[in-house]
Coordinates of C-alpha atoms and ligand atoms in Angstrom, one line a residue:
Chain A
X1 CA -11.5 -112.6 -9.0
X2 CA -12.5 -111.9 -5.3
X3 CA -15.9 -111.6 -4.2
X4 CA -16.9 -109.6 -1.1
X5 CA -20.0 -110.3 0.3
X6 CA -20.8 -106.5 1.8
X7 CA -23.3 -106.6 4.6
X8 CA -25.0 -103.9 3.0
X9 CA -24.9 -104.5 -0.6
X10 CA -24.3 -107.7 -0.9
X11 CA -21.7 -110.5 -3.3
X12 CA -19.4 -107.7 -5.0
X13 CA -16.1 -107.6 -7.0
X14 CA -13.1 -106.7 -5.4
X15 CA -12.7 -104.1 -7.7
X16 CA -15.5 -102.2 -6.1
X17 CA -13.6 -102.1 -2.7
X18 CA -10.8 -100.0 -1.7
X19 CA -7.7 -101.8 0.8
X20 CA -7.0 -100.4 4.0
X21 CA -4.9 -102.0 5.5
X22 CA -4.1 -104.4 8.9
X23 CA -7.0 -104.2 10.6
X24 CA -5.4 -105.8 13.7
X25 CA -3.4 -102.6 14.2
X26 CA -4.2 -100.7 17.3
X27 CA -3.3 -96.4 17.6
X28 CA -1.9 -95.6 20.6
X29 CA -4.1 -93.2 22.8
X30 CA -2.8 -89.3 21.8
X31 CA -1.4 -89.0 24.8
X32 CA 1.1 -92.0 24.7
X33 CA 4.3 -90.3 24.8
X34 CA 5.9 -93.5 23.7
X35 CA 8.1 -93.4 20.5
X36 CA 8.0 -97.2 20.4
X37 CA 4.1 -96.9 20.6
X38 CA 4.3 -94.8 17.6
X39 CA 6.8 -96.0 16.0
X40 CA 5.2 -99.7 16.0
X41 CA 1.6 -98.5 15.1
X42 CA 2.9 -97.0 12.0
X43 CA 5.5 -99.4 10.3
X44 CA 5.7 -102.9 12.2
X45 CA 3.6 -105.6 10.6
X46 CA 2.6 -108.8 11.5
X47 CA 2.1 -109.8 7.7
X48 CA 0.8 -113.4 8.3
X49 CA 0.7 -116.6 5.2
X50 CA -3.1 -117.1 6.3
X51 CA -5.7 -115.4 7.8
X52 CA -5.4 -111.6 8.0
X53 CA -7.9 -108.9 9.5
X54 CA -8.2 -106.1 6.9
X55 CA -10.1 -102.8 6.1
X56 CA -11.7 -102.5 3.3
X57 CA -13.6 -99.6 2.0
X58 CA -16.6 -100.1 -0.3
X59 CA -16.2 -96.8 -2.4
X60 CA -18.2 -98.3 -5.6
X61 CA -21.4 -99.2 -2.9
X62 CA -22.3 -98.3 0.3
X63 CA -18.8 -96.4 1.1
X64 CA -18.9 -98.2 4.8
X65 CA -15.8 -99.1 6.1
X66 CA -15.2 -103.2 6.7
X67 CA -12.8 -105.6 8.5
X68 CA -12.8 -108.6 6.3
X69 CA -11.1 -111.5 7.6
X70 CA -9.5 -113.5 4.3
X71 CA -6.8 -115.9 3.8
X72 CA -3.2 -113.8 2.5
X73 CA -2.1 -117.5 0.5
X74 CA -5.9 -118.0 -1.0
X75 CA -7.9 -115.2 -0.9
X76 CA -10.4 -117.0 0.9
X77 CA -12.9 -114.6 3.1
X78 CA -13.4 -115.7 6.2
X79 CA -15.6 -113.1 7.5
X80 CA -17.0 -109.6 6.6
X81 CA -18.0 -107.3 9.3
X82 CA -19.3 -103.8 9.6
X83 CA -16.0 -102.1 11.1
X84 CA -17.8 -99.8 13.5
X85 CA -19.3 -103.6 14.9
X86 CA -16.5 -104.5 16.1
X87 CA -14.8 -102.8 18.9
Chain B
X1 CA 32.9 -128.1 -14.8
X2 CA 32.2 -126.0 -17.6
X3 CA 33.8 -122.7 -18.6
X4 CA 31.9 -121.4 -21.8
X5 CA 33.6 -120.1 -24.6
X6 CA 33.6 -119.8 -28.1
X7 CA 35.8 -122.8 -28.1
X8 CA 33.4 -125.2 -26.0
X9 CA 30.3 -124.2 -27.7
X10 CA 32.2 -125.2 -30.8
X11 CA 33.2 -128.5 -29.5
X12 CA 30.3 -129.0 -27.8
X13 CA 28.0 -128.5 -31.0
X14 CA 30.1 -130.5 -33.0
X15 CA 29.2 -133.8 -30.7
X16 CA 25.5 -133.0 -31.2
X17 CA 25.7 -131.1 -27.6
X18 CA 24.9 -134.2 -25.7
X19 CA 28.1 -133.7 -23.6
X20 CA 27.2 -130.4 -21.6
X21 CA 28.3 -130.8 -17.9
X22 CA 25.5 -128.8 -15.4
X23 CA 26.2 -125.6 -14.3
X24 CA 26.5 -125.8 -11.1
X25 CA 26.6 -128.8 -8.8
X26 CA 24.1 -130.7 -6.8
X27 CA 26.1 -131.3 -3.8
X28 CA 25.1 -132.9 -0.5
X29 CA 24.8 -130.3 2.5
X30 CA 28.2 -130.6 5.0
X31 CA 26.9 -130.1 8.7
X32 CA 28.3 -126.3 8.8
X33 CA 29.8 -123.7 6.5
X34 CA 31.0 -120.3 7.7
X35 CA 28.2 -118.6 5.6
X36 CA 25.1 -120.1 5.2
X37 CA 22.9 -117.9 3.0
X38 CA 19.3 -118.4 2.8
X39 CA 17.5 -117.7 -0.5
X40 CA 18.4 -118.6 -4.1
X41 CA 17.3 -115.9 -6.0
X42 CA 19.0 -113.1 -7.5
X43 CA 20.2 -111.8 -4.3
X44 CA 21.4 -114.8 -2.7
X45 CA 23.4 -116.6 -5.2
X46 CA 24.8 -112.8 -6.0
X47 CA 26.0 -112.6 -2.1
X48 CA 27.5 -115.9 -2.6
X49 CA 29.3 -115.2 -5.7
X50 CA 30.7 -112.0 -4.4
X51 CA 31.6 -113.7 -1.1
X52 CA 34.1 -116.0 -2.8
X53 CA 35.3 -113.4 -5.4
X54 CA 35.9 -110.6 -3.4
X55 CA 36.8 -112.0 -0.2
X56 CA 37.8 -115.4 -0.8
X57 CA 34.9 -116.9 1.6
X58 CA 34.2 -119.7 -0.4
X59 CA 32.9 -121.9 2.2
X60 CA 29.2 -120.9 1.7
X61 CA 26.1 -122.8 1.2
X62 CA 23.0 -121.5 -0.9
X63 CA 19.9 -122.9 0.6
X64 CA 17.2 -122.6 -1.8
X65 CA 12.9 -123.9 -1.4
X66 CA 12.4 -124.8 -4.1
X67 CA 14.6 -124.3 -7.5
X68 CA 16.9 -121.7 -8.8
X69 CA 15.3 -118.9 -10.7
X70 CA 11.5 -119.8 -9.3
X71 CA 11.2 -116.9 -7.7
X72 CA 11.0 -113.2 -8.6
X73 CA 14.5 -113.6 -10.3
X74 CA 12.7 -115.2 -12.5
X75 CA 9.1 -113.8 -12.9
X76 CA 10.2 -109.8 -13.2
X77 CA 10.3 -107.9 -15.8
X78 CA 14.3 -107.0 -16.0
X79 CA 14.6 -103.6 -16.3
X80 CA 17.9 -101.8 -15.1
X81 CA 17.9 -98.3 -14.6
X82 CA 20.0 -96.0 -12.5
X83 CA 17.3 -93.1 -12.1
X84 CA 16.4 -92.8 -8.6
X85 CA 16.9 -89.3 -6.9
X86 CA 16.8 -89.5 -3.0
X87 CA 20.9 -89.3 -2.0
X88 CA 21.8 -92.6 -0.9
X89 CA 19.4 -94.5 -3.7
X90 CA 21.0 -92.9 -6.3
X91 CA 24.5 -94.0 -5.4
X92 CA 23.3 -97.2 -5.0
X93 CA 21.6 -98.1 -8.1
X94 CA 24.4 -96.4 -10.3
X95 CA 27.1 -98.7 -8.7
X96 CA 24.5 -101.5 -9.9
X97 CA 24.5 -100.1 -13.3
X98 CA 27.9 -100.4 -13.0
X99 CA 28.6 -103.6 -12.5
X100 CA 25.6 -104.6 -14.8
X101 CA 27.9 -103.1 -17.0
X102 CA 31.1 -105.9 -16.6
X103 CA 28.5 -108.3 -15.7
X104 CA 28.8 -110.9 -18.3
X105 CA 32.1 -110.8 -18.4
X106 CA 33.2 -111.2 -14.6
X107 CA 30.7 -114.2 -14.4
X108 CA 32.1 -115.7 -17.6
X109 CA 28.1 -116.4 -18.5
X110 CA 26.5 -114.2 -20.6
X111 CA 23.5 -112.0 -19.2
X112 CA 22.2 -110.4 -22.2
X113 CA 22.4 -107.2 -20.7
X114 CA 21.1 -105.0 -23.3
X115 CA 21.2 -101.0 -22.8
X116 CA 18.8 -99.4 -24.8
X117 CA 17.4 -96.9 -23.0
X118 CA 14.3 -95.9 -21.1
X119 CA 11.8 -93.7 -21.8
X120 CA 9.5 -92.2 -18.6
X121 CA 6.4 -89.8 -20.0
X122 CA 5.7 -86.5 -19.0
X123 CA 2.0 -86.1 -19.0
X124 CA 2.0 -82.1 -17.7
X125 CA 4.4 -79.5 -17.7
X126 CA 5.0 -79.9 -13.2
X127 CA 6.0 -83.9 -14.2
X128 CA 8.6 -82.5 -16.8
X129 CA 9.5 -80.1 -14.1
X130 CA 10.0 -82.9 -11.5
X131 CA 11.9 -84.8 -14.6
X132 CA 14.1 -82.1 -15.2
X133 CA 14.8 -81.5 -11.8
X134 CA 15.4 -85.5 -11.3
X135 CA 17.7 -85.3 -14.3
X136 CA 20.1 -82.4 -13.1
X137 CA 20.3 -84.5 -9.6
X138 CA 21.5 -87.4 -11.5
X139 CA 23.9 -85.6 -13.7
X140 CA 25.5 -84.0 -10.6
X141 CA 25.7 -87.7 -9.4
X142 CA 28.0 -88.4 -13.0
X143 CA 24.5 -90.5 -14.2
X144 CA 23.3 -90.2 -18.0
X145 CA 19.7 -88.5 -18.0
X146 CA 18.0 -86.2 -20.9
X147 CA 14.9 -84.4 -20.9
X148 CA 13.1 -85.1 -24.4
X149 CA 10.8 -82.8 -25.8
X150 CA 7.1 -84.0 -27.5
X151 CA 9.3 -84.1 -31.0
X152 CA 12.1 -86.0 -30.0
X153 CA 9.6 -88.2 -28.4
X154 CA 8.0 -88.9 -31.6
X155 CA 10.8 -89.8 -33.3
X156 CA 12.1 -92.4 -30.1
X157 CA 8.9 -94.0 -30.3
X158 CA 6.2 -92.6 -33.1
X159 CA 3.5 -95.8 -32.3
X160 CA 2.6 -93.9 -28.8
X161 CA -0.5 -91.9 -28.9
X162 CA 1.2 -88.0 -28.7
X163 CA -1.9 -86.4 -30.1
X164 CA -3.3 -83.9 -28.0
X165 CA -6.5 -85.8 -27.6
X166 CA -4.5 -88.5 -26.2
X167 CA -6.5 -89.9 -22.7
X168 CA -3.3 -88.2 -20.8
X169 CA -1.2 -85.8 -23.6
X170 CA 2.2 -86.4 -23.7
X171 CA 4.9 -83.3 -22.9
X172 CA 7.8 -84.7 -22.8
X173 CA 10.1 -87.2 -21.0
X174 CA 12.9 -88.0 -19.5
X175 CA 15.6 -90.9 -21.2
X176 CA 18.4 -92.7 -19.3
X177 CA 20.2 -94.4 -22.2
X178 CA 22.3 -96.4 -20.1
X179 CA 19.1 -98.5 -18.7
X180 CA 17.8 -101.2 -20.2
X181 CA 16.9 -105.2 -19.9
X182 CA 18.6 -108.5 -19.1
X183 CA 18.1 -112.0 -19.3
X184 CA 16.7 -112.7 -15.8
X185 CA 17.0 -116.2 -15.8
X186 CA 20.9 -116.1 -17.4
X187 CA 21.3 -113.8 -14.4
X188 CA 20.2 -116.2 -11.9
X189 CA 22.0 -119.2 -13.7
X190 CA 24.9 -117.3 -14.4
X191 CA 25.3 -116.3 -10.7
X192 CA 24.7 -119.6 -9.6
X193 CA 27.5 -120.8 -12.2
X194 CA 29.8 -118.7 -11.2
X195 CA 29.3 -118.9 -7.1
X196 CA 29.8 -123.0 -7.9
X197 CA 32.9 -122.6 -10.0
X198 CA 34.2 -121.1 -6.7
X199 CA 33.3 -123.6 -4.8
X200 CA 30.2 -122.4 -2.8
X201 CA 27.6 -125.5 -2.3
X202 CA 24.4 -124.5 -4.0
X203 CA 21.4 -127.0 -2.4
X204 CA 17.8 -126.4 -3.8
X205 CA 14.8 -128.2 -2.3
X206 CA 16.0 -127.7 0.8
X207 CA 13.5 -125.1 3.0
X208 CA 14.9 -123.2 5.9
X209 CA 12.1 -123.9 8.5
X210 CA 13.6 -122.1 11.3
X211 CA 17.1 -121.3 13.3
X212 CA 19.4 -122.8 16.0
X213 CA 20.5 -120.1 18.4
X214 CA 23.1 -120.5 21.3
X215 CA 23.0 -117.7 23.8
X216 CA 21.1 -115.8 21.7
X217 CA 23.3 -116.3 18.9
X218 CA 22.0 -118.2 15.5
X219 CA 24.4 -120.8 15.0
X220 CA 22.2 -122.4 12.8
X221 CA 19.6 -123.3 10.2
X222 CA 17.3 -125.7 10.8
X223 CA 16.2 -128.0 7.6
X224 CA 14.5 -131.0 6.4
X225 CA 17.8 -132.9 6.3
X226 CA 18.7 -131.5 9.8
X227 CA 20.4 -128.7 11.3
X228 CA 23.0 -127.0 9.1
X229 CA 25.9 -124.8 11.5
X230 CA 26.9 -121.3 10.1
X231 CA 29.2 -119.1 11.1
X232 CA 27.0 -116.2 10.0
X233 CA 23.8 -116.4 8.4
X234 CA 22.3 -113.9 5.4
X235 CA 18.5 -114.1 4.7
X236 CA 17.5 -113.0 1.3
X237 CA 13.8 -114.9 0.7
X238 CA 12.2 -112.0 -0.8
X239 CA 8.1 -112.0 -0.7
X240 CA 8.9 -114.4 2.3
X241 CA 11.1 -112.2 4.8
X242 CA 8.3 -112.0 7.6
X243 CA 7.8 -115.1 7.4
X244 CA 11.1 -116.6 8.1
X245 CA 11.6 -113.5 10.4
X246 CA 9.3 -114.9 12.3
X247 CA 11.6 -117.9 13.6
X248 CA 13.8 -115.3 14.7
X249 CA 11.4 -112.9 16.4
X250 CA 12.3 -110.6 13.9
X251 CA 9.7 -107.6 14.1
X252 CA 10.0 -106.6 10.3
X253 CA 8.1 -103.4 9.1
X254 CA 7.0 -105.4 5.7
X255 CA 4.0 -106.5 3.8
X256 CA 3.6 -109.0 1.2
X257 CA 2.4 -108.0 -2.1
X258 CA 1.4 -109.6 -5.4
X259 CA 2.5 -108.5 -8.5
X260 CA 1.7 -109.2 -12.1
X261 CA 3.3 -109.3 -15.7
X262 CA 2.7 -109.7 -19.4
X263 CA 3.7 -111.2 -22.3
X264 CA 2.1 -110.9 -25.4
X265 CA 2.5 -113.3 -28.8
X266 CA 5.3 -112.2 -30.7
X267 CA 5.4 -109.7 -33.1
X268 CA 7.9 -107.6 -35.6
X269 CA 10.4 -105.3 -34.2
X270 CA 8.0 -102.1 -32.6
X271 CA 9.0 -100.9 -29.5
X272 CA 13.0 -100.6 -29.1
X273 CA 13.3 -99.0 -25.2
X274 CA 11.9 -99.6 -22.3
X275 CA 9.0 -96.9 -22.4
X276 CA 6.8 -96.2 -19.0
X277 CA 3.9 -94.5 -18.9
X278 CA 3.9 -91.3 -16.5
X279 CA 0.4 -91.1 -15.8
X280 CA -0.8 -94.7 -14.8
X281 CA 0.6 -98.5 -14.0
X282 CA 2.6 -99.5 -16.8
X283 CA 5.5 -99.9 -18.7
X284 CA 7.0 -102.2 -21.5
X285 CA 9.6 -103.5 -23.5
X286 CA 9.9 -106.3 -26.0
X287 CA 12.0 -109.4 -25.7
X288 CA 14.2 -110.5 -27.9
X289 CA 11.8 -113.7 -29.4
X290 CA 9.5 -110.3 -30.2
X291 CA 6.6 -110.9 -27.4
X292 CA 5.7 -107.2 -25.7
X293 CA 6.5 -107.7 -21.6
X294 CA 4.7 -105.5 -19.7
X295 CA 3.2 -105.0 -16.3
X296 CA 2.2 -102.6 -14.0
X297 CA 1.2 -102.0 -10.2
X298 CA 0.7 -104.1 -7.1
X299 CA -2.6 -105.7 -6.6
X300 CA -3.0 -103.7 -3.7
X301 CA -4.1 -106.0 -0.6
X302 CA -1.4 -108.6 1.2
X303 CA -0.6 -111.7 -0.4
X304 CA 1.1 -114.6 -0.7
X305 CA -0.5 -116.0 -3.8
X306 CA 2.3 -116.2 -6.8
X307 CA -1.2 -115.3 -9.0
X308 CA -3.0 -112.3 -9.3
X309 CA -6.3 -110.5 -9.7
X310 CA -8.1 -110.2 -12.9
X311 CA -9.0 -106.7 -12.2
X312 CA -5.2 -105.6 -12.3
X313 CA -5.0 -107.5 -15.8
X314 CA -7.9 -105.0 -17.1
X315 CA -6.7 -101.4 -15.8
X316 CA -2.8 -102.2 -17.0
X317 CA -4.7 -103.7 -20.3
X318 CA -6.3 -100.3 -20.6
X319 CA -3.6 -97.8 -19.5
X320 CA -1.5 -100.4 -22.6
X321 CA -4.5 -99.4 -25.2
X322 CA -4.4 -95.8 -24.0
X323 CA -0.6 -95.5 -25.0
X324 CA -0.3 -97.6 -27.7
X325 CA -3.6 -97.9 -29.3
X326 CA -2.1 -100.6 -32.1
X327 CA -1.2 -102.8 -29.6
X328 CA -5.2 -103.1 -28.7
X329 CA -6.0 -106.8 -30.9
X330 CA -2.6 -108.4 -29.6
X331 CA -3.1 -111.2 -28.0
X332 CA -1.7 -111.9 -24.0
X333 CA 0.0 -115.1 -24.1
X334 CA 0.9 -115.4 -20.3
X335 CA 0.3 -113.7 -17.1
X336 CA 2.1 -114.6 -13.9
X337 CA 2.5 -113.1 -10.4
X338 CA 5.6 -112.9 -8.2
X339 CA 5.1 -112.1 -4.1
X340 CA 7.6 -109.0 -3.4
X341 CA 8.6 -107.8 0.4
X342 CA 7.0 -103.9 0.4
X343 CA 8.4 -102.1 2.5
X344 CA 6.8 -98.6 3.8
X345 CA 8.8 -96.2 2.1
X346 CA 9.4 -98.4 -1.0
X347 CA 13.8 -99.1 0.2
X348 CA 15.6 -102.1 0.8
X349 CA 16.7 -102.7 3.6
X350 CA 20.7 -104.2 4.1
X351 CA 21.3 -104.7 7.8
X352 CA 22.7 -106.0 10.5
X353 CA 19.5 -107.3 12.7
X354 CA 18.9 -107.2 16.6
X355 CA 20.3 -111.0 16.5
X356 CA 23.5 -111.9 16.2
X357 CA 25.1 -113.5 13.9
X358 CA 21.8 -112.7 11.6
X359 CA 21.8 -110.9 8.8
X360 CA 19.0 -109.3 6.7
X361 CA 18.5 -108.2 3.2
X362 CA 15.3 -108.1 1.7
X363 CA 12.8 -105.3 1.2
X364 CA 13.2 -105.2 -2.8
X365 CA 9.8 -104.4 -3.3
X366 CA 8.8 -104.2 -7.1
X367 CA 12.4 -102.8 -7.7
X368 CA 15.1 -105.1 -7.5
X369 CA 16.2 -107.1 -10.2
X370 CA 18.1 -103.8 -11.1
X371 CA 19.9 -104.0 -7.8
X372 CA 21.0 -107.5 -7.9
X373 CA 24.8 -107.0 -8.2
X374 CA 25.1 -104.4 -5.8
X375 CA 22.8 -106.1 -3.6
X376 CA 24.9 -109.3 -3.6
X377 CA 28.0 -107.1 -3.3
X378 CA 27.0 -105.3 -0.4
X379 CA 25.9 -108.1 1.4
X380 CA 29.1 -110.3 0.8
X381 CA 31.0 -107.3 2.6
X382 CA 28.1 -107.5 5.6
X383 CA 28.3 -111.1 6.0
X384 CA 32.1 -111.5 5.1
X385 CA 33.6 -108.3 7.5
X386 CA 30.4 -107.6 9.9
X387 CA 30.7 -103.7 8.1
X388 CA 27.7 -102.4 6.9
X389 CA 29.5 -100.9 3.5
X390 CA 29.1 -97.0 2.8
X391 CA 27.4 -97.9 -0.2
X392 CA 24.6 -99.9 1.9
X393 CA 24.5 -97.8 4.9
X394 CA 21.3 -96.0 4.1
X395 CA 19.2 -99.1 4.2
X396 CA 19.6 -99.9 7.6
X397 CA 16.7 -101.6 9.5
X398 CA 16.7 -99.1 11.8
X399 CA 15.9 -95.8 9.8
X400 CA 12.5 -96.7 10.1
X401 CA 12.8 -95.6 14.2
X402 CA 15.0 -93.0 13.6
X403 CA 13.3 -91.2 10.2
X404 CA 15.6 -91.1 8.1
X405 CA 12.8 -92.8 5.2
X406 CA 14.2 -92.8 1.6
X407 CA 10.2 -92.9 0.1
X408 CA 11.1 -92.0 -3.7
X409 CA 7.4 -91.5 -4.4
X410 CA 6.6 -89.9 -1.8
X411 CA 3.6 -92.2 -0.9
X412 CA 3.9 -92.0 2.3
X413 CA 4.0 -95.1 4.9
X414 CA 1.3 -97.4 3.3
X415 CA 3.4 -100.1 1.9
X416 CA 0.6 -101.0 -0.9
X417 CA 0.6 -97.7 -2.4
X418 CA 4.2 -97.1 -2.9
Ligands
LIG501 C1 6.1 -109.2 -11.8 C2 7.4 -108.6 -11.3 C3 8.1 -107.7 -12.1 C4 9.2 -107.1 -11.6 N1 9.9 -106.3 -12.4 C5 11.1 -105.7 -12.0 C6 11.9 -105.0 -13.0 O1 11.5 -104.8 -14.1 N2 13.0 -104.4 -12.5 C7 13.5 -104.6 -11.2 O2 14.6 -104.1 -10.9 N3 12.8 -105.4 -10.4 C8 11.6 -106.0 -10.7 N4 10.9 -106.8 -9.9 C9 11.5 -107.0 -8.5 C10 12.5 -108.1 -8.5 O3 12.1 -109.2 -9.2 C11 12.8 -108.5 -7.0 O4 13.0 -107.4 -6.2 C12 14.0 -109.4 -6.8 O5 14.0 -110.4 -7.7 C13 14.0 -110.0 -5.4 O6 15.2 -110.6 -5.1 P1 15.6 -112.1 -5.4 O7 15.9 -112.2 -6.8 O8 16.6 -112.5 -4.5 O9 14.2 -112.8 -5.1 P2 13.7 -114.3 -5.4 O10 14.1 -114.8 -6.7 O11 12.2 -114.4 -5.1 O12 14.5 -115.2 -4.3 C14 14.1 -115.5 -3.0 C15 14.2 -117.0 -2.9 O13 14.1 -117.4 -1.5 C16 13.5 -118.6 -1.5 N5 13.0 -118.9 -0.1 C17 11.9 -118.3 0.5 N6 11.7 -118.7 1.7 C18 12.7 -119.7 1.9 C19 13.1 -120.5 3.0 N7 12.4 -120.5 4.1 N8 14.1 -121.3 2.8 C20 14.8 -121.4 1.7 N9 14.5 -120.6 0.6 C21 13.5 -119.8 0.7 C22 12.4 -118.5 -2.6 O14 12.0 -119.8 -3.0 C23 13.1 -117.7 -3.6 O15 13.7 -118.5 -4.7 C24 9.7 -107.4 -10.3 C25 9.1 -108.3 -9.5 C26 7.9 -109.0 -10.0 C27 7.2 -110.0 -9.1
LIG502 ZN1 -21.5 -102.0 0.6

């Protein structure tokens, strides 16, 4: 099992959390006319064998959005942060 | 080397079977072959096979981690089906049922390729509508597909839950009886038996850790017994595509994903087709020592971890009890997890890459066991000619840049939920 420590709710299962993805993903301003821009931000992945910045959504709790930083070959978190915290 | 036959499992009993030779060979790696092919699953020791057989390249090397058959070859489920929809797919994964077909026999190893049929639910009228429509697309395409009402149903497979207070009420379904199972591991033996008889070198524990380029050009993999020289090189690593990508600066639109299957203790004779649910993660079939194999979706967040997540053992375990209530005090004898390459619409991809003399297929996602021989025979052309074969032509790297997507499920581009 994978426990999430939410900074609101505290130690949860995973199972309460929704994936959302590479956090370390950037969108391109709206007026980037750039089809390699685009077409990057939407399919090309890094897709690292360690640590990964994610989103997770905690849709059983608080429903805040988080970038979790775990381990892709262990599952180990690294970090939990509030997503709006960290721009 | 061994051929089998009735004939040498005759003599071979008779003398207590002590006097097997191996299947294939442990050879030493030479310092170059003109194909070196990374990857000893399914897909690789397929390419290789079909390299030698169909256009006598027989100087070829597999280069496999760790052993052959420890990686998804090995840890799927097995089901072959021809039933995909999207033009291009569907041509693709027929051929494949094709050559499953002759498999046994043009590898001289037997496969167990067993066709009994598969059985998709319909839990509304607008899924039998989609079937039905998915069925005529197929039949146009020369592919067996029937539409089954709730009473034909019944009589397929009466231990399902068809009542109307079912937790998702059955309407019908859709049957390819073609589709079936196979004997993964006699797949990947039976390739790799076949690829040595023709004298391709197949060298496991040996880890591609990165490339040798000249001008730009791989020339080369790099290894722990040195740098091996190829005239063209063919990645198929599965779950580990980015990663060795990375050694080539290959940007890759891929994630890694974890997932899970079942086997339960044995039991009598009950379910006799491959039977998927329609309105949640699973599907089964039952092997032939009796055990019920099932499984189910990804676990839904990157990995690398060949385990998964309890909570993906509890929702298949309940979308199981919800079909087939009996099955509910069985007892799960193992669970494993394999790492699969997602890509964003849920295709392979069979390509020529932006270096040269690199070559990429991968991409499989939770879907290609089915594909193997085509795969392998695709490829071989690729790697053997430098022609991306008709057949293989809509999985092109680049259809990701220029649209032309072939997402199945419509999921859109979020590799984990396709
Ligand atoms: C649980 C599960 C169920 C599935 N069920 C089905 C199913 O029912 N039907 C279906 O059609 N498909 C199914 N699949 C998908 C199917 O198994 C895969 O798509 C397919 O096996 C992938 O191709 P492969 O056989 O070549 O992969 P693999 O067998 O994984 O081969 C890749 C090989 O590359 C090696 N490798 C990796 N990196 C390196 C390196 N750097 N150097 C050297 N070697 C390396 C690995 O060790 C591995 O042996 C399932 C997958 C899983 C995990
Ligand atoms: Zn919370």
């Amino acid at each position: 099992m994978l426990a999430i420590t939410c900074p609101n709710c505290g130690e949860r299962n995973s199972n309460e959390f929704r994936y959302g993805g590479d956090a370390s993903i950037v969108r391109p301003s709206h007026e980037d006319p750039s089809e390699e821009a685009w077409f990057r931000y939407v399919y090309i992945r890094d897709n690292p064998k360690g640590p990964h910045r994610e989103y997770w959504q905690h849709v059983g709790g608080c429903r805040g959005w988080l970038i979790i930083e775990r381990n892709t070959s262990n599952h180990v978190v690294l970090g939990v942060r509030r997503a709006g915290e960290c721009r | 080397m061994n051929r089998y036959s009735a004939f040498s499992l005759l003599r071979n009993a008779l003398s207590g079977n002590r006097h097997w030779s191996e299947a294939w060979r442990k050879p030493e790696p030479k310092r170059s072959y003109d194909v070196v092919i990374i990857g000893g699953g399914g897909h690789g020791l397929a390419t290789a096979f079909y390299l030698a057989e169909n256009h006598g390249v027989r100087n070829v090397a597999v280069l496999e981690k760790g052993y052959v058959g420890g990686g998804n070859v090995g840890r799927n489920t097995t089901i072959v089906r021809s039933n995909y929809m999207l033009d291009g797919a569907t041509q693709f994964y027929e051929y494949s049922m094709q050559l499953w077909e002759e498999l046994s026999a043009a590898l001289g190893y037997n496969v167990m390729f067993s066709q009994r049929g598969q059985l998709v639910l319909a839990h509304s009228v607008d899924q039998l509508d989609y079937f039905s429509r998915k069925a005529n697309i197929m039949r146009l395409n020369g592919i067996d597909a029937d539409i089954l009402t709730i009473d034909e149903v019944r009589r397929m497979a009466p231990y399902l839950d068809l009542s109307p207070e079912a937790r998702f009420p059955v309407y019908g379904g859709i049957f390819q009886g073609r589709a079936g199972t196979a004997r993964h591991d006699a797949v990947a033996w039976g390739f790799a038996h076949a690829a040595d008889r023709h004298g391709v070198d197949i060298i496991e524990n040996c880890e591609v850790t990165g490339f040798a380029f000249e001008n730009g050009r791989a020339v080369g993999v790099e290894t722990r017994s040195g740098t091996i020289g190829a005239g063209r090189i063919g990645m198929a690593v599965a779950g580990h595509t980015t990663e060795l990508g990375r050694k080539a600066d290959l940007e890759l639109p891929i994630e890694s994903h974890v997932l899970q299957a079942f086997v339960t203790e044995p039991i009598k004779p009950l379910v006799h087709q491959v039977i998927a649910y329609g309105a949640d993660h699973f599907y089964i079939s039952q092997s032939d020592k009796g055990g019920l194999v099932f499984g189910g979706g990804l676990d839904g967040y990157n990995s690398y971890a060949q385990r998964g997540n309890l909570g993906v053992v509890r929702e298949v375990s309940e979308a199981a009890i919800a079909l087939m209530p009996n099955i509910s005090r069985l007892r799960l004898l193992r669970h494993w997890g394999g790492v699969v390459d997602m890509t964003p619409d849920a295709a392979p991809i069979i390509s020529k890459t932006p270096v040269k003399g690199l070559y990429l297929n991968g991409g499989w996602c939770y879907g290609g066991f089915k594909a193997t021989p085509a795969s392998g025979w695709c490829f071989a052309q690729l790697l053997a000619e430098d022609i991306v074969p008709a057949l293989a032509r809509p999985f092109y790297l680049d259809r990701f840049r220029t649209g032309a997507l072939l997402d199945e499920a419509g999921a859109g581009p979020y590799a984990w939920r396709q």
